[in-house]
Amino acid sequence: ESFWECDSLQFDLIDYCWGEINEGASCTGADLGIACKGNVDEIIDLTNARMHVGSTVLAFDKDGDNDKDLVLGDVTCSNLVYYKNGGDVAYAEMVSKDTSFPSNTVSVKFREYLASFLLDITGDDNKDLIVSTNDDNFGLNADNIWYYKNLNTNDTFDFDYVQNNFLIEGTIDVGAKSKPVFADYNMDGLMDLIIGSDYFYGESEIKKYSLWLYENIGTLTDPEFTLIIKDLAELSTYNIPNLFPAMADIDNDGDNDLFAGASDGTILFCENVSGVFAAPEFSYHAIDIGSNSAPVFFDANADGLLDLIIGGYFGNIFFYKNTGSITEPSFILENEIWGGVDVREIGYVTGYSTPCMYKNEQDSLILLVGSEFGKIHKYDEIEDALAGEFHERDSTFLDWIPGFHSTVSTADINADGFYDFVVGNMRGGIQFFMYDNDVAIENEIKNTITVYPNPVSDKLYIKYLQDNIPEQITVMNILSQHINNLPVQQDSFDVSFLSSGIYFLEIIFEDNKRTVTSFIIQ
């Protein structure tokens, strides 16, 4: 890059064949010692030249000899190749390669199109190595962030394998297309979480379509979710993509039965028999909306019977009225474009609607609908328009677009009288939204502290970057719930009592100035 300001870049071509290497179609690395045709003073026509499909590039001085060595990942490969630069600052020439980088420890190897990065993970001012996939279609979506600690310095790197699930281990991540739903699966009065996964693709390299169950082991006012099983009712056995969970006591026998929308547009039904879910009944009530059914049970017409509201592939909502009884339901399709709902973006055929219906704090019906492009649409004024068109209040509910293939579910999980929301998306994680009277952080000051090591397992240190004196140090979880206060007189703290996960430190200084930072317990 030659000149200009920070908002503009202008590059000059210096070398057509930097490093004297040529990549081929093999995963065993490039050919070395290649003398490229032409030089920078010649004009070469690249109009019809063949271009390489793609590589990821990390250039750094690994061996401390003041020139840039190279790490390449390739588009169809599951490994990284390291090239040692035997030249100098003025002339780069790769003289050897390591096709199992880093070969001094557990070599990185997973699908596919790997990308490597250097950053200081532990806060010791020495850069560590992170490797992940650069392919969101064919790469792994689990066990896909490999962390290597640098045991040496930035002059002579020495990478040691630590884990393959860095950051992921402290979060909820079901792979792809998370579909979280609040439901009291064990009827203990606490809302649990069931999350549909399409799909979980980890170290085994076997795609697994399943429902994950997180049980609420907390209290009515203080929820706490713990993973119970990654394959509820063993539905992965049937290899059905895009499972969308739902629960309802459909036969009024005092327990919640399990349902799941399927990619073929049908619905699976697993009856709850004495706390155990039976093998699935396919094509529940012969319902078939065509593709990607997303069912929700709700008594929309207030007749005491649970109706079926189903989203799907084309972005509309199907309404199946329950004309049966409280113990023997019977569903009749009343409307294929219920409420006039259509969440497709202009010019697109598909919409992937995912409904959620509830009565708000004013006892009015609200319909939320997730969509393919991530917007969550909110509809109200429904009671008097059940056979007509609903009023779309907005298309960015919560003032947030959570990501492609959004889904939403709601419940008052902390008994504060306000609905809380859980949102899923294409990336496989979930997002919580909880009502808070004091959302804004008043008097916030930034870049005043650093915490290390991060991640941490036992002792956490705080380094103050300015002459600010803390008056209060609070540990909070990802739901912004208070965990503990730390003594302000110390700069190191025992955090071994915390479970694995992501936490926040809120530090309040004089004049009520405050800052918030995060740390990870591993």
GROMACS .gro file of N, CA and C in nm, residues 311-421:
model
  333
  311GLY      N    1  -4.568  -2.210   1.018
  311GLY     CA    2  -4.491  -2.137   0.918
  311GLY      C    3  -4.426  -2.234   0.822
  312GLY      N    4  -4.371  -2.180   0.711
  312GLY     CA    5  -4.313  -2.269   0.614
  312GLY      C    6  -4.224  -2.202   0.511
  313TYR      N    7  -4.194  -2.277   0.411
  313TYR     CA    8  -4.095  -2.245   0.308
  313TYR      C    9  -4.125  -2.115   0.234
  314PHE      N   10  -4.252  -2.090   0.204
  314PHE     CA   11  -4.286  -1.975   0.119
  314PHE      C   12  -4.317  -1.848   0.198
  315GLY      N   13  -4.298  -1.850   0.330
  315GLY     CA   14  -4.309  -1.728   0.408
  315GLY      C   15  -4.448  -1.693   0.456
  316ASN      N   16  -4.547  -1.778   0.428
  316ASN     CA   17  -4.683  -1.754   0.474
  316ASN      C   18  -4.710  -1.832   0.602
  317ILE      N   19  -4.831  -1.817   0.657
  317ILE     CA   20  -4.871  -1.886   0.778
  317ILE      C   21  -4.998  -1.968   0.750
  318PHE      N   22  -4.993  -2.096   0.787
  318PHE     CA   23  -5.109  -2.184   0.776
  318PHE      C   24  -5.181  -2.187   0.911
  319PHE      N   25  -5.315  -2.176   0.907
  319PHE     CA   26  -5.394  -2.186   1.030
  319PHE      C   27  -5.484  -2.309   1.024
  320TYR      N   28  -5.458  -2.402   1.116
  320TYR     CA   29  -5.540  -2.522   1.129
  320TYR      C   30  -5.624  -2.509   1.255
  321LYS      N   31  -5.755  -2.498   1.237
  321LYS     CA   32  -5.846  -2.485   1.350
  321LYS      C   33  -5.871  -2.622   1.413
  322ASN      N   34  -5.869  -2.625   1.545
  322ASN     CA   35  -5.898  -2.748   1.619
  322ASN      C   36  -6.049  -2.759   1.637
  323THR      N   37  -6.108  -2.855   1.569
  323THR     CA   38  -6.254  -2.875   1.575
  323THR      C   39  -6.289  -2.998   1.657
  324GLY      N   40  -6.190  -3.054   1.726
  324GLY     CA   41  -6.215  -3.173   1.806
  324GLY      C   42  -6.254  -3.138   1.949
  325SER      N   43  -6.194  -3.210   2.043
  325SER     CA   44  -6.223  -3.186   2.184
  325SER      C   45  -6.092  -3.166   2.259
  326ILE      N   46  -6.101  -3.141   2.388
  326ILE     CA   47  -5.982  -3.113   2.467
  326ILE      C   48  -5.894  -3.237   2.482
  327THR      N   49  -5.953  -3.356   2.465
  327THR     CA   50  -5.876  -3.480   2.475
  327THR      C   51  -5.851  -3.546   2.340
  328GLU      N   52  -5.932  -3.511   2.240
  328GLU     CA   53  -5.917  -3.570   2.107
  328GLU      C   54  -5.921  -3.459   2.002
  329PRO      N   55  -5.806  -3.402   1.971
  329PRO     CA   56  -5.802  -3.290   1.876
  329PRO      C   57  -5.830  -3.337   1.733
  330SER      N   58  -5.882  -3.245   1.655
  330SER     CA   59  -5.902  -3.269   1.512
  330SER      C   60  -5.877  -3.136   1.441
  331PHE      N   61  -5.790  -3.136   1.342
  331PHE     CA   62  -5.747  -3.011   1.281
  331PHE      C   63  -5.796  -3.000   1.137
  332ILE      N   64  -5.851  -2.882   1.106
  332ILE     CA   65  -5.899  -2.851   0.971
  332ILE      C   66  -5.829  -2.725   0.922
  333LEU      N   67  -5.775  -2.732   0.801
  333LEU     CA   68  -5.709  -2.615   0.743
  333LEU      C   69  -5.812  -2.509   0.710
  334GLU      N   70  -5.799  -2.392   0.774
  334GLU     CA   71  -5.892  -2.282   0.749
  334GLU      C   72  -5.832  -2.174   0.660
  335ASN      N   73  -5.699  -2.158   0.665
  335ASN     CA   74  -5.640  -2.048   0.589
  335ASN      C   75  -5.493  -2.079   0.559
  336GLU      N   76  -5.454  -2.065   0.434
  336GLU     CA   77  -5.315  -2.090   0.395
  336GLU      C   78  -5.230  -1.963   0.398
  337ILE      N   79  -5.295  -1.849   0.405
  337ILE     CA   80  -5.222  -1.722   0.417
  337ILE      C   81  -5.287  -1.645   0.532
  338TRP      N   82  -5.280  -1.705   0.649
  338TRP     CA   83  -5.352  -1.653   0.766
  338TRP      C   84  -5.303  -1.512   0.799
  339GLY      N   85  -5.399  -1.424   0.815
  339GLY     CA   86  -5.369  -1.285   0.850
  339GLY      C   87  -5.301  -1.207   0.740
  340GLY      N   88  -5.292  -1.267   0.621
  340GLY     CA   89  -5.220  -1.201   0.512
  340GLY      C   90  -5.070  -1.195   0.534
  341VAL      N   91  -5.020  -1.280   0.624
  341VAL     CA   92  -4.878  -1.276   0.658
  341VAL      C   93  -4.794  -1.329   0.542
  342ASP      N   94  -4.694  -1.252   0.505
  342ASP     CA   95  -4.599  -1.292   0.401
  342ASP      C   96  -4.466  -1.224   0.433
  343VAL      N   97  -4.369  -1.302   0.480
  343VAL     CA   98  -4.243  -1.242   0.527
  343VAL      C   99  -4.132  -1.252   0.422
  344ARG      N  100  -4.167  -1.283   0.299
  344ARG     CA  101  -4.067  -1.286   0.193
  344ARG      C  102  -4.016  -1.144   0.164
  345GLU      N  103  -3.889  -1.136   0.132
  345GLU     CA  104  -3.835  -1.010   0.085
  345GLU      C  105  -3.874  -0.990  -0.061
  346ILE      N  106  -3.883  -0.867  -0.104
  346ILE     CA  107  -3.924  -0.836  -0.241
  346ILE      C  108  -3.828  -0.903  -0.340
  347GLY      N  109  -3.885  -0.976  -0.435
  347GLY     CA  110  -3.805  -1.041  -0.537
  347GLY      C  111  -3.763  -1.183  -0.504
  348TYR      N  112  -3.801  -1.232  -0.384
  348TYR     CA  113  -3.762  -1.366  -0.343
  348TYR      C  114  -3.884  -1.456  -0.332
  349VAL      N  115  -3.865  -1.583  -0.370
  349VAL     CA  116  -3.974  -1.680  -0.367
  349VAL      C  117  -3.992  -1.738  -0.228
  350THR      N  118  -3.883  -1.757  -0.156
  350THR     CA  119  -3.889  -1.822  -0.026
  350THR      C  120  -3.891  -1.720   0.088
  351GLY      N  121  -3.943  -1.764   0.204
  351GLY     CA  122  -3.951  -1.676   0.319
  351GLY      C  123  -3.918  -1.742   0.451
  352TYR      N  124  -3.938  -1.876   0.460
  352TYR     CA  125  -3.909  -1.954   0.580
  352TYR      C  126  -3.968  -1.888   0.706
  353SER      N  127  -4.099  -1.875   0.707
  353SER     CA  128  -4.168  -1.814   0.820
  353SER      C  129  -4.166  -1.907   0.942
  354THR      N  130  -4.144  -1.848   1.060
  354THR     CA  131  -4.141  -1.924   1.186
  354THR      C  132  -4.222  -1.847   1.290
  355PRO      N  133  -4.345  -1.891   1.319
  355PRO     CA  134  -4.435  -1.812   1.404
  355PRO      C  135  -4.415  -1.831   1.554
  356CYS      N  136  -4.459  -1.733   1.628
  356CYS     CA  137  -4.468  -1.739   1.774
  356CYS      C  138  -4.587  -1.653   1.814
  357MET      N  139  -4.682  -1.711   1.887
  357MET     CA  140  -4.802  -1.635   1.925
  357MET      C  141  -4.816  -1.632   2.077
  358TYR      N  142  -4.859  -1.518   2.128
  358TYR     CA  143  -4.877  -1.504   2.272
  358TYR      C  144  -4.970  -1.387   2.300
  359LYS      N  145  -5.014  -1.376   2.424
  359LYS     CA  146  -5.090  -1.260   2.470
  359LYS      C  147  -4.998  -1.171   2.551
  360ASN      N  148  -4.991  -1.044   2.512
  360ASN     CA  149  -4.897  -0.954   2.578
  360ASN      C  150  -4.946  -0.911   2.715
  361GLU      N  151  -4.872  -0.819   2.778
  361GLU     CA  152  -4.906  -0.776   2.913
  361GLU      C  153  -5.042  -0.708   2.921
  362GLN      N  154  -5.094  -0.662   2.806
  362GLN     CA  155  -5.227  -0.600   2.801
  362GLN      C  156  -5.334  -0.700   2.757
  363ASP      N  157  -5.298  -0.829   2.754
  363ASP     CA  158  -5.389  -0.938   2.719
  363ASP      C  159  -5.436  -0.930   2.574
  364SER      N  160  -5.353  -0.875   2.487
  364SER     CA  161  -5.384  -0.868   2.344
  364SER      C  162  -5.299  -0.969   2.268
  365LEU      N  163  -5.357  -1.027   2.164
  365LEU     CA  164  -5.284  -1.124   2.083
  365LEU      C  165  -5.172  -1.057   2.004
  366ILE      N  166  -5.057  -1.121   2.006
  366ILE     CA  167  -4.941  -1.077   1.928
  366ILE      C  168  -4.888  -1.196   1.850
  367LEU      N  169  -4.860  -1.174   1.723
  367LEU     CA  170  -4.797  -1.276   1.640
  367LEU      C  171  -4.661  -1.226   1.596
  368LEU      N  172  -4.557  -1.301   1.631
  368LEU     CA  173  -4.422  -1.273   1.584
  368LEU      C  174  -4.386  -1.378   1.480
  369VAL      N  175  -4.318  -1.336   1.375
  369VAL     CA  176  -4.280  -1.429   1.268
  369VAL      C  177  -4.136  -1.403   1.226
  370GLY      N  178  -4.049  -1.504   1.249
  370GLY     CA  179  -3.913  -1.497   1.199
  370GLY      C  180  -3.911  -1.525   1.050
  371SER      N  181  -3.795  -1.500   0.987
  371SER     CA  182  -3.792  -1.508   0.841
  371SER      C  183  -3.654  -1.547   0.790
  372GLU      N  184  -3.649  -1.576   0.662
  372GLU     CA  185  -3.525  -1.621   0.598
  372GLU      C  186  -3.414  -1.519   0.610
  373PHE      N  187  -3.445  -1.391   0.590
  373PHE     CA  188  -3.343  -1.287   0.592
  373PHE      C  189  -3.325  -1.226   0.731
  374GLY      N  190  -3.387  -1.286   0.832
  374GLY     CA  191  -3.357  -1.252   0.969
  374GLY      C  192  -3.451  -1.156   1.038
  375LYS      N  193  -3.531  -1.083   0.962
  375LYS     CA  194  -3.624  -0.991   1.027
  375LYS      C  195  -3.729  -1.068   1.107
  376ILE      N  196  -3.766  -1.012   1.222
  376ILE     CA  197  -3.877  -1.068   1.300
  376ILE      C  198  -3.993  -0.971   1.290
  377HIS      N  199  -4.099  -1.015   1.223
  377HIS     CA  200  -4.215  -0.931   1.197
  377HIS      C  201  -4.313  -0.942   1.314
  378LYS      N  202  -4.370  -0.828   1.352
  378LYS     CA  203  -4.467  -0.824   1.462
  378LYS      C  204  -4.603  -0.782   1.409
  379TYR      N  205  -4.706  -0.863   1.443
  379TYR     CA  206  -4.843  -0.835   1.402
  379TYR      C  207  -4.932  -0.822   1.525
  380ASP      N  208  -5.023  -0.723   1.521
  380ASP     CA  209  -5.119  -0.706   1.630
  380ASP      C  210  -5.257  -0.677   1.572
  381GLU      N  211  -5.350  -0.632   1.658
  381GLU     CA  212  -5.490  -0.610   1.618
  381GLU      C  213  -5.545  -0.735   1.550
  382ILE      N  214  -5.529  -0.847   1.620
  382ILE     CA  215  -5.559  -0.978   1.562
  382ILE      C  216  -5.699  -1.028   1.597
  383GLU      N  217  -5.745  -1.001   1.718
  383GLU     CA  218  -5.870  -1.061   1.766
  383GLU      C  219  -5.987  -1.037   1.672
  384ASP      N  220  -5.997  -0.918   1.617
  384ASP     CA  221  -6.110  -0.885   1.528
  384ASP      C  222  -6.077  -0.910   1.381
  385ALA      N  223  -5.964  -0.974   1.355
  385ALA     CA  224  -5.923  -0.994   1.216
  385ALA      C  225  -5.880  -1.138   1.190
  386LEU      N  226  -5.934  -1.233   1.268
  386LEU     CA  227  -5.892  -1.372   1.254
  386LEU      C  228  -5.920  -1.426   1.114
  387ALA      N  229  -6.021  -1.374   1.049
  387ALA     CA  230  -6.053  -1.418   0.913
  387ALA      C  231  -6.008  -1.317   0.808
  388GLY      N  232  -5.938  -1.212   0.854
  388GLY     CA  233  -5.894  -1.108   0.760
  388GLY      C  234  -5.744  -1.092   0.762
  389GLU      N  235  -5.698  -0.966   0.760
  389GLU     CA  236  -5.555  -0.939   0.759
  389GLU      C  237  -5.514  -0.872   0.889
  390PHE      N  238  -5.401  -0.918   0.943
  390PHE     CA  239  -5.349  -0.861   1.066
  390PHE      C  240  -5.272  -0.732   1.035
  391HIS      N  241  -5.257  -0.650   1.137
  391HIS     CA  242  -5.181  -0.526   1.125
  391HIS      C  243  -5.035  -0.555   1.156
  392GLU      N  244  -4.948  -0.527   1.059
  392GLU     CA  245  -4.805  -0.544   1.084
  392GLU      C  246  -4.751  -0.420   1.154
  393ARG      N  247  -4.715  -0.438   1.280
  393ARG     CA  248  -4.668  -0.327   1.361
  393ARG      C  249  -4.526  -0.286   1.319
  394ASP      N  250  -4.438  -0.382   1.300
  394ASP     CA  251  -4.305  -0.352   1.247
  394ASP      C  252  -4.241  -0.481   1.198
  395SER      N  253  -4.131  -0.465   1.126
  395SER     CA  254  -4.061  -0.582   1.070
  395SER      C  255  -3.923  -0.600   1.131
  396THR      N  256  -3.893  -0.523   1.233
  396THR     CA  257  -3.766  -0.539   1.305
  396THR      C  258  -3.796  -0.538   1.454
  397PHE      N  259  -3.873  -0.637   1.498
  397PHE     CA  260  -3.907  -0.651   1.639
  397PHE      C  261  -3.780  -0.654   1.723
  398LEU      N  262  -3.786  -0.588   1.838
  398LEU     CA  263  -3.673  -0.573   1.930
  398LEU      C  264  -3.562  -0.485   1.873
  399ASP      N  265  -3.594  -0.416   1.759
  399ASP     CA  266  -3.494  -0.331   1.693
  399ASP      C  267  -3.366  -0.409   1.664
  400TRP      N  268  -3.386  -0.531   1.615
  400TRP     CA  269  -3.272  -0.619   1.598
  400TRP      C  270  -3.300  -0.718   1.486
  401ILE      N  271  -3.202  -0.741   1.401
  401ILE     CA  272  -3.210  -0.846   1.300
  401ILE      C  273  -3.107  -0.952   1.339
  402PRO      N  274  -3.151  -1.062   1.396
  402PRO     CA  275  -3.057  -1.156   1.459
  402PRO      C  276  -2.975  -1.240   1.364
  403GLY      N  277  -3.008  -1.243   1.237
  403GLY     CA  278  -2.934  -1.326   1.142
  403GLY      C  279  -3.029  -1.407   1.056
  404PHE      N  280  -2.978  -1.462   0.949
  404PHE     CA  281  -3.060  -1.539   0.856
  404PHE      C  282  -3.134  -1.652   0.929
  405HIS      N  283  -3.253  -1.684   0.877
  405HIS     CA  284  -3.337  -1.792   0.930
  405HIS      C  285  -3.366  -1.771   1.079
  406SER      N  286  -3.420  -1.654   1.110
  406SER     CA  287  -3.451  -1.622   1.249
  406SER      C  288  -3.575  -1.696   1.297
  407THR      N  289  -3.575  -1.731   1.424
  407THR     CA  290  -3.692  -1.787   1.493
  407THR      C  291  -3.703  -1.717   1.627
  408VAL      N  292  -3.822  -1.721   1.687
  408VAL     CA  293  -3.841  -1.653   1.815
  408VAL      C  294  -3.943  -1.729   1.899
  409SER      N  295  -3.919  -1.731   2.030
  409SER     CA  296  -4.013  -1.789   2.125
  409SER      C  297  -4.016  -1.700   2.248
  410THR      N  298  -4.126  -1.702   2.322
  410THR     CA  299  -4.139  -1.610   2.435
  410THR      C  300  -4.203  -1.676   2.555
  411ALA      N  301  -4.166  -1.628   2.673
  411ALA     CA  302  -4.224  -1.669   2.801
  411ALA      C  303  -4.170  -1.574   2.907
  412ASP      N  304  -4.241  -1.564   3.018
  412ASP     CA  305  -4.191  -1.485   3.131
  412ASP      C  306  -4.111  -1.581   3.218
  413ILE      N  307  -3.981  -1.588   3.194
  413ILE     CA  308  -3.901  -1.692   3.260
  413ILE      C  309  -3.849  -1.650   3.397
  414ASN      N  310  -3.870  -1.524   3.436
  414ASN     CA  311  -3.823  -1.481   3.568
  414ASN      C  312  -3.934  -1.420   3.653
  415ALA      N  313  -4.059  -1.440   3.612
  415ALA     CA  314  -4.177  -1.400   3.691
  415ALA      C  315  -4.175  -1.253   3.729
  416ASP      N  316  -4.130  -1.167   3.636
  416ASP     CA  317  -4.131  -1.023   3.664
  416ASP      C  318  -4.251  -0.954   3.599
  417GLY      N  319  -4.339  -1.033   3.537
  417GLY     CA  320  -4.457  -0.977   3.475
  417GLY      C  321  -4.436  -0.931   3.332
  418PHE      N  322  -4.317  -0.954   3.278
  418PHE     CA  323  -4.288  -0.913   3.141
  418PHE      C  324  -4.234  -1.033   3.062
  419TYR      N  325  -4.269  -1.035   2.934
  419TYR     CA  326  -4.223  -1.144   2.849
  419TYR      C  327  -4.075  -1.129   2.814
  420ASP      N  328  -4.008  -1.243   2.814
  420ASP     CA  329  -3.870  -1.252   2.769
  420ASP      C  330  -3.869  -1.329   2.637
  421PHE      N  331  -3.763  -1.314   2.560
  421PHE     CA  332  -3.760  -1.372   2.426
  421PHE      C  333  -3.629  -1.445   2.402
   0.00000   0.00000   0.00000
